[in-house]
Short mmCIF file of C-alpha atoms in Angstrom, two decimals:
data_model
loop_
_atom_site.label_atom_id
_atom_site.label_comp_id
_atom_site.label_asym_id
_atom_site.label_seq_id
_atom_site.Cartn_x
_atom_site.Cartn_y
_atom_site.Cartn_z
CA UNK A 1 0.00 0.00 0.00
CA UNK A 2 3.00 2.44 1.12
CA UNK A 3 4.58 1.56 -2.75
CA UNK A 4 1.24 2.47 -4.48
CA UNK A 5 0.85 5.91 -2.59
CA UNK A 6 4.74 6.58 -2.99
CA UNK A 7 4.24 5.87 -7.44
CA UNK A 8 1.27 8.14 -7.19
CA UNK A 9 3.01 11.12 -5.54
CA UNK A 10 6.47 10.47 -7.72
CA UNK A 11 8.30 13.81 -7.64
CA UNK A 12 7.81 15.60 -10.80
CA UNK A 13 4.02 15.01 -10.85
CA UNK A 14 1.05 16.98 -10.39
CA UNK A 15 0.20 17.12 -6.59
CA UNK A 16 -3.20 14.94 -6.24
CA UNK A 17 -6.12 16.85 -5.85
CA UNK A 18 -8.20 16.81 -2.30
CA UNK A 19 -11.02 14.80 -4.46
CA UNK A 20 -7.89 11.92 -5.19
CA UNK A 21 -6.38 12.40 -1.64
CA UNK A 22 -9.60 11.79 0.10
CA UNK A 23 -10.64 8.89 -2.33
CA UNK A 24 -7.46 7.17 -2.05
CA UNK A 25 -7.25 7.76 1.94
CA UNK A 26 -10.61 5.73 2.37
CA UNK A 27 -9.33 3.34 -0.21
CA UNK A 28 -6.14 2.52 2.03
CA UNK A 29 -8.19 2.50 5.10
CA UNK A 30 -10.76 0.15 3.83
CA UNK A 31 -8.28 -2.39 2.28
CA UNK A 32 -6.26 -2.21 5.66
CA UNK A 33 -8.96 -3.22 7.35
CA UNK A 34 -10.47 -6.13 5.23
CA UNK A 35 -6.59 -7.36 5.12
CA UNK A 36 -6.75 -7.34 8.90
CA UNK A 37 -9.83 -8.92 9.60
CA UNK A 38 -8.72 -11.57 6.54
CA UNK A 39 -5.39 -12.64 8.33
CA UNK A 40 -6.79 -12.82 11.79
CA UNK A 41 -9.59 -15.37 10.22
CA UNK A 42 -6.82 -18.10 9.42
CA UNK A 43 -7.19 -20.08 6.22
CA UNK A 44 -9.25 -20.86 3.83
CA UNK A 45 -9.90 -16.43 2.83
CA UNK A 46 -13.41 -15.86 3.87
CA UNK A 47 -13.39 -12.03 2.97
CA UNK A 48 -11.72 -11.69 0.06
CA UNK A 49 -14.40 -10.19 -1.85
CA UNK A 50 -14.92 -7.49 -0.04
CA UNK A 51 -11.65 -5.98 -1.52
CA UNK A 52 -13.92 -5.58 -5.11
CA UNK A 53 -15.31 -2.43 -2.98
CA UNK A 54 -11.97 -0.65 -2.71
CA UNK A 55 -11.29 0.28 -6.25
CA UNK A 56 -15.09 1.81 -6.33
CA UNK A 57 -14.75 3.71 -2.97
CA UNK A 58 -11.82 5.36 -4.87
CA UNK A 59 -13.66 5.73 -7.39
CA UNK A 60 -16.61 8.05 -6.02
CA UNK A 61 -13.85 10.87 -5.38
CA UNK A 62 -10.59 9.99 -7.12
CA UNK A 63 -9.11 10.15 -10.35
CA UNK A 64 -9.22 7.41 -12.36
CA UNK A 65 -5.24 6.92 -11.78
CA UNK A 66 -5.62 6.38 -8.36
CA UNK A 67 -8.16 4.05 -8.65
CA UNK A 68 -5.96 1.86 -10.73
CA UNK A 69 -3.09 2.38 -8.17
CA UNK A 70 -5.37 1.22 -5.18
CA UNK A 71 -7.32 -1.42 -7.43
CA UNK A 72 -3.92 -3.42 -8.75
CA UNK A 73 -2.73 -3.32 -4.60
CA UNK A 74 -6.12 -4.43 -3.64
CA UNK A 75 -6.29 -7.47 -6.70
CA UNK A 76 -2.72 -8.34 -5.74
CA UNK A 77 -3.33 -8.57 -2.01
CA UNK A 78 -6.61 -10.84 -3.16
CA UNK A 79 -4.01 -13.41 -4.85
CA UNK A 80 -1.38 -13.06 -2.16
CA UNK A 81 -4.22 -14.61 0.40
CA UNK A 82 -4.89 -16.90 -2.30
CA UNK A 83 -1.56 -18.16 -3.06
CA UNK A 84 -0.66 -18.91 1.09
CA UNK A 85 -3.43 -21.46 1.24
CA UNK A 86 -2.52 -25.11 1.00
CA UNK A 87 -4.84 -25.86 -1.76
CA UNK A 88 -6.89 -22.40 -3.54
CA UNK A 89 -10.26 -23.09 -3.86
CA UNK A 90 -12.64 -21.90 -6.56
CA UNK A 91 -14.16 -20.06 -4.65
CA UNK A 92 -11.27 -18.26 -3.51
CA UNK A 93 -10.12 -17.96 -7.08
CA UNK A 94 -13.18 -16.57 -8.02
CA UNK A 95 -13.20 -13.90 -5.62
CA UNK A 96 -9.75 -12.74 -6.76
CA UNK A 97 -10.90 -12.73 -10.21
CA UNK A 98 -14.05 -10.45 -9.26
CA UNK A 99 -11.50 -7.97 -7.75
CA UNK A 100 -9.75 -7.63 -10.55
CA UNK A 101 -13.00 -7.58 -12.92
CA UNK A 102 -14.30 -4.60 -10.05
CA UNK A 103 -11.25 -2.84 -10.53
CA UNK A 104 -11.72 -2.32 -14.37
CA UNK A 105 -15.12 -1.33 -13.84
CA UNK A 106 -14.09 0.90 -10.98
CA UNK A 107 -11.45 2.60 -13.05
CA UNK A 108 -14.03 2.88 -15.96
CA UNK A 109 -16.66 5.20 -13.55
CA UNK A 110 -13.70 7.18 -12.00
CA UNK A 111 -12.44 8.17 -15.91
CA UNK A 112 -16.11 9.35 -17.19
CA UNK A 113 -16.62 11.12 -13.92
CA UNK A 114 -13.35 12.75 -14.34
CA UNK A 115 -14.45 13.31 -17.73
CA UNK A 116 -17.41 14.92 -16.46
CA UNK A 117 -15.83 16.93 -14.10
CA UNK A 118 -13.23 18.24 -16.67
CA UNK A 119 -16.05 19.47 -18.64
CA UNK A 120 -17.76 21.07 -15.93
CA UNK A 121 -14.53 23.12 -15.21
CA UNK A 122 -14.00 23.94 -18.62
CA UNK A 123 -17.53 24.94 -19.16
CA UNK A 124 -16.85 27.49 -16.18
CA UNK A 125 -13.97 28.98 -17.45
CA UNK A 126 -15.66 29.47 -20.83
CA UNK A 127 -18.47 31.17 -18.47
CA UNK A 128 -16.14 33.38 -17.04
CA UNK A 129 -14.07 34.59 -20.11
CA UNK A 130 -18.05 35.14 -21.65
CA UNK A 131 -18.41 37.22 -18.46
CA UNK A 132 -15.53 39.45 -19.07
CA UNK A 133 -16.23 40.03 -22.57
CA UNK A 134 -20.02 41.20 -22.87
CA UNK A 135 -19.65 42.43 -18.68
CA UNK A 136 -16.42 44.32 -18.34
CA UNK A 137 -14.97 45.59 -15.18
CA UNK A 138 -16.39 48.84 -13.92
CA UNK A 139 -14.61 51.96 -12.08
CA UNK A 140 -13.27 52.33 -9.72
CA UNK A 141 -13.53 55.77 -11.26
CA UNK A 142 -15.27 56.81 -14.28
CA UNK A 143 -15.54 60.28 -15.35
CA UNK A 144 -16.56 62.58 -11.83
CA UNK A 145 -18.05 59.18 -10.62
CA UNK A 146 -16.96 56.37 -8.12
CA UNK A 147 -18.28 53.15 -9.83
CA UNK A 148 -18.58 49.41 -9.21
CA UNK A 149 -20.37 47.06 -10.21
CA UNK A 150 -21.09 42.82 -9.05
CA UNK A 151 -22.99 40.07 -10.64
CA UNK A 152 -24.15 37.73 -8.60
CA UNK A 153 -24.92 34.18 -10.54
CA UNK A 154 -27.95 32.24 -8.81
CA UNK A 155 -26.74 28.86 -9.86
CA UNK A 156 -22.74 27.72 -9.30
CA UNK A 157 -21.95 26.68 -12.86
CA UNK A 158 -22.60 29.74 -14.52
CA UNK A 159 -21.22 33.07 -14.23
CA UNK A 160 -23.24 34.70 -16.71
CA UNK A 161 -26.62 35.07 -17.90
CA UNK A 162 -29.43 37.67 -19.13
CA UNK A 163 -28.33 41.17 -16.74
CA UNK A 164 -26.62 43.82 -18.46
CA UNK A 165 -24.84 46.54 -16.75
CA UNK A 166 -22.51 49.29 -18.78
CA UNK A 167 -20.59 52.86 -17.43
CA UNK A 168 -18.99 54.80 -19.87
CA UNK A 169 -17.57 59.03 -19.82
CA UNK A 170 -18.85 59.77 -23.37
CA UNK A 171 -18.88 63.76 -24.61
CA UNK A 172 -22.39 63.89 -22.92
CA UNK A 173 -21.27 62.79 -19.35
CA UNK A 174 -21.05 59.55 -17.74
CA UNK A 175 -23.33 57.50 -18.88
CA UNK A 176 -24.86 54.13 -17.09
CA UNK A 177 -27.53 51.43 -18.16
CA UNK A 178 -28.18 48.50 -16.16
CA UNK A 179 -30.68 45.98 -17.51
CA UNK A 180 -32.88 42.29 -17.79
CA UNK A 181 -33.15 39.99 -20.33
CA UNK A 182 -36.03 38.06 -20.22
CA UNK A 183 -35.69 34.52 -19.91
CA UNK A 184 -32.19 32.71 -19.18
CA UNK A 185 -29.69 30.90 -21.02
CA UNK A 186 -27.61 31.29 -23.55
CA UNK A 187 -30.73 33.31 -25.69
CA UNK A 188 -30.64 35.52 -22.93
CA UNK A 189 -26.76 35.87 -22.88
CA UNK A 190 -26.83 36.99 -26.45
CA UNK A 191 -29.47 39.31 -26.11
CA UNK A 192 -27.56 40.74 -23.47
CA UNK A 193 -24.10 40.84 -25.56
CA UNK A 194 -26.72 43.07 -28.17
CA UNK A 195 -28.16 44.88 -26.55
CA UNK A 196 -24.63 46.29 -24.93
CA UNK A 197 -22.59 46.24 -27.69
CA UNK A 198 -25.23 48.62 -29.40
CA UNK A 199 -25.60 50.98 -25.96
CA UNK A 200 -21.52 51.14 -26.37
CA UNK A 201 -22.06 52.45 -29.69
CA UNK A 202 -24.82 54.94 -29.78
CA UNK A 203 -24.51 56.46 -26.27
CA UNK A 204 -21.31 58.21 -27.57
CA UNK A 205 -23.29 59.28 -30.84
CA UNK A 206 -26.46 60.36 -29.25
CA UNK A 207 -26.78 63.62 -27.44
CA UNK A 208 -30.51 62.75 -26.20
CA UNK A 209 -30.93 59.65 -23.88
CA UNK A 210 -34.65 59.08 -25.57
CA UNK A 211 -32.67 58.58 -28.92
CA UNK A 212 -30.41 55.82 -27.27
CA UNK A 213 -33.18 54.12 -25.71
CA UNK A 214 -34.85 54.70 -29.95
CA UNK A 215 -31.70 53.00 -31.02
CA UNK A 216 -31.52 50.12 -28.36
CA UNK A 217 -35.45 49.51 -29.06
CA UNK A 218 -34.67 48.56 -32.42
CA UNK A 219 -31.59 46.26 -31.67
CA UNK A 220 -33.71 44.37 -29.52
CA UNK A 221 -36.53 44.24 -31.83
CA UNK A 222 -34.16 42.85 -34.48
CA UNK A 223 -33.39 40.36 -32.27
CA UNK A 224 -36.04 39.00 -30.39
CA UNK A 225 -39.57 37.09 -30.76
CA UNK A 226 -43.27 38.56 -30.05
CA UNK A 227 -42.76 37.99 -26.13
CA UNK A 228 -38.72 39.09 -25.59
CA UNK A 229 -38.06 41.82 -24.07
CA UNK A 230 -35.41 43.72 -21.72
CA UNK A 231 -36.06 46.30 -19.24
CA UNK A 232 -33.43 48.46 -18.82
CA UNK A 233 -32.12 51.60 -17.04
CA UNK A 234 -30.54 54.56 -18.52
CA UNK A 235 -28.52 57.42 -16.30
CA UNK A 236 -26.57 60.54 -17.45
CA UNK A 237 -24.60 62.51 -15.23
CA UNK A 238 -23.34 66.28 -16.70
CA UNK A 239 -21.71 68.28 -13.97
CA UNK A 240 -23.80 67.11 -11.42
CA UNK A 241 -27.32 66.91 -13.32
CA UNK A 242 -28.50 63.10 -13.03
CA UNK A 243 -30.92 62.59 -15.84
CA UNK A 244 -33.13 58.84 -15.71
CA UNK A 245 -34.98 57.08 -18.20
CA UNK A 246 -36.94 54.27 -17.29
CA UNK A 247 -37.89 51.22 -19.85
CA UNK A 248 -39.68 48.77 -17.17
CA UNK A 249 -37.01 48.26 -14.73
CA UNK A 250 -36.74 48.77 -10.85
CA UNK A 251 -36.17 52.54 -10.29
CA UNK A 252 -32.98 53.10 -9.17
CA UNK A 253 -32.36 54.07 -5.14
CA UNK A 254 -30.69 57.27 -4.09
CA UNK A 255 -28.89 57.13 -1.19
CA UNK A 256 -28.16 60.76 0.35
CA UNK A 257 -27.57 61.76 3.73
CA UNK A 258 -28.73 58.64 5.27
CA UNK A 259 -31.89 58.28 3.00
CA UNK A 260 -33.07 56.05 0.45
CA UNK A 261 -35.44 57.95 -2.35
CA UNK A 262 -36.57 55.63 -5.04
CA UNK A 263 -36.06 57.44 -8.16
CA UNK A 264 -39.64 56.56 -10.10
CA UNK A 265 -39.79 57.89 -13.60
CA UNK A 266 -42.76 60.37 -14.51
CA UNK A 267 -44.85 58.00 -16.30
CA UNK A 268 -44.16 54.37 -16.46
CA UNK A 269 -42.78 53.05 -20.26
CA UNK A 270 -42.47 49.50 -21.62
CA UNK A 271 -39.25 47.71 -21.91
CA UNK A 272 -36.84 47.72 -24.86
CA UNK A 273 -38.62 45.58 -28.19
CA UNK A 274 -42.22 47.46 -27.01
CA UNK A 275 -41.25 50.57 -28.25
CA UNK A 276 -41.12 52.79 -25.23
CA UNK A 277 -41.87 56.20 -25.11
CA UNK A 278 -39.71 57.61 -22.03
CA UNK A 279 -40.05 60.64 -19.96
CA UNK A 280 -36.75 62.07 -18.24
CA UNK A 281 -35.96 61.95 -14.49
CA UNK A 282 -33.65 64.82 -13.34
CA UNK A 283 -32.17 65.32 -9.97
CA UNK A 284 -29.38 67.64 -9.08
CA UNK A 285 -26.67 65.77 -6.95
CA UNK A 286 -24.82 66.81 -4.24
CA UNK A 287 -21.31 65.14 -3.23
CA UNK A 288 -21.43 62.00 -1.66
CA UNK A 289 -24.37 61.14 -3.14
CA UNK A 290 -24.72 57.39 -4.29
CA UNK A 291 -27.13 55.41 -6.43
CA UNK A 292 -27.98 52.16 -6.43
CA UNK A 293 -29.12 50.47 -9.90
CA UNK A 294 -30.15 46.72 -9.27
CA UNK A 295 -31.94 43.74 -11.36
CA UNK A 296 -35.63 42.39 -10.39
CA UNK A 297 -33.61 39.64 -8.89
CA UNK A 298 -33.12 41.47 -5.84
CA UNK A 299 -36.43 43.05 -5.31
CA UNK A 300 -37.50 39.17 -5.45
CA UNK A 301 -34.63 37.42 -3.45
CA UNK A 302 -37.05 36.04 -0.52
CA UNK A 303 -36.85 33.27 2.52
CA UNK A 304 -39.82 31.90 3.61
CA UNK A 305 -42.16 34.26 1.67
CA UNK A 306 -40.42 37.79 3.43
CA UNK A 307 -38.65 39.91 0.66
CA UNK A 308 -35.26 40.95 1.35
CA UNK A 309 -35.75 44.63 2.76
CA UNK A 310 -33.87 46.49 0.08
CA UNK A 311 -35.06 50.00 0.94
CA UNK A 312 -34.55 49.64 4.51
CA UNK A 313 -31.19 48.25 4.70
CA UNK A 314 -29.71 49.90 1.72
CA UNK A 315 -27.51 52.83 3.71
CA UNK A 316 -26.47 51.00 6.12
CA UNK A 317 -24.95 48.51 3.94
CA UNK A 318 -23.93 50.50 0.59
CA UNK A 319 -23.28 53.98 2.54
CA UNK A 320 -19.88 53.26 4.29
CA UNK A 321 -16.36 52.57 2.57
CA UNK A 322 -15.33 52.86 -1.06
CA UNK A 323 -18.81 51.94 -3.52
CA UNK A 324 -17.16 48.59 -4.16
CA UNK A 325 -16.97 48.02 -0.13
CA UNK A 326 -21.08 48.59 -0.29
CA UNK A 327 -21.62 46.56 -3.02
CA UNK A 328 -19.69 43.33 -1.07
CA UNK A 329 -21.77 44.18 2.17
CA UNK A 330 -24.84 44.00 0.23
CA UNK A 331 -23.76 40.84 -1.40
CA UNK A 332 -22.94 39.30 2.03
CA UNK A 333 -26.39 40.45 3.67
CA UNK A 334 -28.23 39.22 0.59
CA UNK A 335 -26.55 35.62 0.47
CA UNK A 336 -27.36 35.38 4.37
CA UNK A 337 -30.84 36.33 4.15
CA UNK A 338 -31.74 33.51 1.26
CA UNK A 339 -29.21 31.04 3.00
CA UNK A 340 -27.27 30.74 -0.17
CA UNK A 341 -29.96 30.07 -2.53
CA UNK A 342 -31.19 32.64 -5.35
CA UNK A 343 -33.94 32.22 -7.50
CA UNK A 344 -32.74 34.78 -10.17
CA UNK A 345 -28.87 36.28 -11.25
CA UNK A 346 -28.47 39.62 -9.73
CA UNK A 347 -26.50 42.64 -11.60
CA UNK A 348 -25.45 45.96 -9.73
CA UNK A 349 -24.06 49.01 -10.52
CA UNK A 350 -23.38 51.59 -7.54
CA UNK A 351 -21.92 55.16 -8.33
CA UNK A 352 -20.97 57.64 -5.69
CA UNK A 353 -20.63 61.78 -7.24
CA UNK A 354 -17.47 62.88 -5.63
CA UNK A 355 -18.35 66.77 -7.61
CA UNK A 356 -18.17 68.22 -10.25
CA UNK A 357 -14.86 68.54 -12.33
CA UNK A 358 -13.02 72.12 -11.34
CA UNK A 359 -14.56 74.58 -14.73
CA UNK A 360 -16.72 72.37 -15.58
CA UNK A 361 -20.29 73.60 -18.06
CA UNK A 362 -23.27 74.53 -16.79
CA UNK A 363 -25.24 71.17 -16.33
CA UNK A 364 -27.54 70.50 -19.27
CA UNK A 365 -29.75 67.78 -19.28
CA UNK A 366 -28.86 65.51 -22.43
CA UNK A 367 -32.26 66.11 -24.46
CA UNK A 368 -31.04 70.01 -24.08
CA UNK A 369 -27.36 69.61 -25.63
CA UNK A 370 -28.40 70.17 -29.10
CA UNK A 371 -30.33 73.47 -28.49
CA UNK A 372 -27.78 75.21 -25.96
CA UNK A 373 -25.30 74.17 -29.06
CA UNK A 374 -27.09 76.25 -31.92
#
């Protein structure tokens, strides 16, 4: 047993994983044990075929390797019982020929469950280079803003899936959208990768937010069947002017001076493929001001029917620290409150004003650029 663990940890090789150590631990422990209990019996071997389970209580954890390792020890243990008897019966024979026959099966499981598991991983990976191509990094500063922004998957396998979130300084301030594909998979991821690759496009082309949500409309329209859709967020900020338009989504919160002020649009408008007709939302900020744009996922992260209270915990846990320091808080106090389990992925984007740049313009909301330009 000590020569099988010492070949499978050869210098030179790849360290076994905790998976492999674990599986080959109770593999040892288990063929100790039979051996023991087989050479305290005396002759003829009564136990024998008990080894057959070693190789497959490798194989529930270890790699297939392993298995072989402890499967060959355990078959050759079987015929060194055998051979010590004055005269083998068949029906110790047989028993050594069923560990060997176990072994092959065990090492058979352990490879397409390492297969399995190899896929997995590489599946994730793929998830997470998706992730960083259609959701880049924001902040920490962008433009006069502090920004940051956190997806939060619901399931463990994927990284990525229908919420959108974007900040970009264009010529017409910085400008934000955060929004929700409907449905999930990987429909919903492209949709997504659309619907911001066009937003990175227009909103440095389009003085007017209504024109960008015009443009974005008829990307997803393009795109999409009779019942797709996206809600979605825009914000502008020009020296200190925060202009909103609303397409569906969960207003964003304002967090200033220890309150938390929804910011509702004027008149509710449809999301993005309905063709929404938006009205602006302008606020004038002050410094230190943040705002907190969020999916539907966590207006609707629940435990046992109770909603987790968004409003009411939102400056306490976003209003201290740098805006990525709120955003992990928030994270944390969300994860505890659904014990780990999310019904829907999670995207958000929190900004913090820090002023207005020294000589900056008059603010000017964005549907106003054009005519203080002529």
């Amino acid at each position: 047993m000590s020569l099988v663990s010492t070949r499978l940890l050869q210098p030179g090789h790849r360290p076994l994983s905790p998976g492999s150590r674990a599986g080959l631990g109770a593999a040892i422990v288990l063929l100790a044990i039979v051996s023991a209990v087989e050479a305290a019996d005396g002759r003829p071997a009564h136990y024998l075929a008990l080894l057959a389970a070693v190789p497959f209580l490798a194989a529930a954890l270890a790699s297939w390797l392993v298995v072989l390792g402890v499967g060959v020890a355990a078959t050759l243990i079987g015929v060194g019982f055998a051979l010590v008897e004055p005269k083998m019966s068949l029906v110790t024979s047989v028993n050594v020929v069923a560990v060997a026959l176990a072994t092959g099966l065990a090492v058979a499981v352990a490879w397409v469950r390492q297969r399995q598991a190899e896929r997995i991983v590489e599946l994730t990976k793929l998830a997470s280079v998706a992730q960083q191509a259609v959701l880049r990094p924001l902040g920490p500063q962008v433009g006069t803003l502090a920004v940051a922004g956190r997806y939060i998957s619901s399931t463990a396998t994927a990284e990525i899936g229908g919420d959108l979130y974007e900040a970009i300084d264009t010529p017409y301030g910085v400008r934000m959208i955060i929004g929700d594909v409907r449905g999930k998979g990987l429909d919903a991821v492209r949709l997504a990768s659309i619907v911001l690759g066009s937003y990175r496009h227009v909103a440095y082309e389009r003085a007017d937010l209504r024109a960008v949500v015009a443009d974005l409309d008829r990307a997803v329209a393009r795109n999409v069947g009779d019942e797709d859709f996206v809600t979605a967020a825009l914000v502008e900020e020009r020296g200190g002017t925060l202009t909103i338009v609303n397409c569906g989504h969960p207003p964003p919160l304002l967090l200033r001076r220890g309150a938390v002020i929804p910011l509702e649009p004027p008149a509710p408008a449809p999301p993005l493929g309905f063709m929404p007709v938006v009205r602006p939302r302008v606020e004038r900020l002050e410094p230190g001001d943040r705002l907190l744009l969020f999916t539907d996922g966590l207006g609707e992260a629940r435990r046992d029917g109770e909603f987790f209270p968004t409003a009411d915990r939102a400056w306490r846990l976003l209003g201290h620290g740098t805006v990525a320091d709120g955003l992990a808080s928030l994270e944390t106090a969300l994860v505890e409150w659904v014990h780990g389990r999310l019904d829907d992925d999670i995207a958000l984007v929190l900004m913090e004003y820090v002023g207005a740049r020294t000589g900056a313009a008059a603010a000017v909301p964005s549907w106003e650029v054009g005519a203080a330009e002529s």
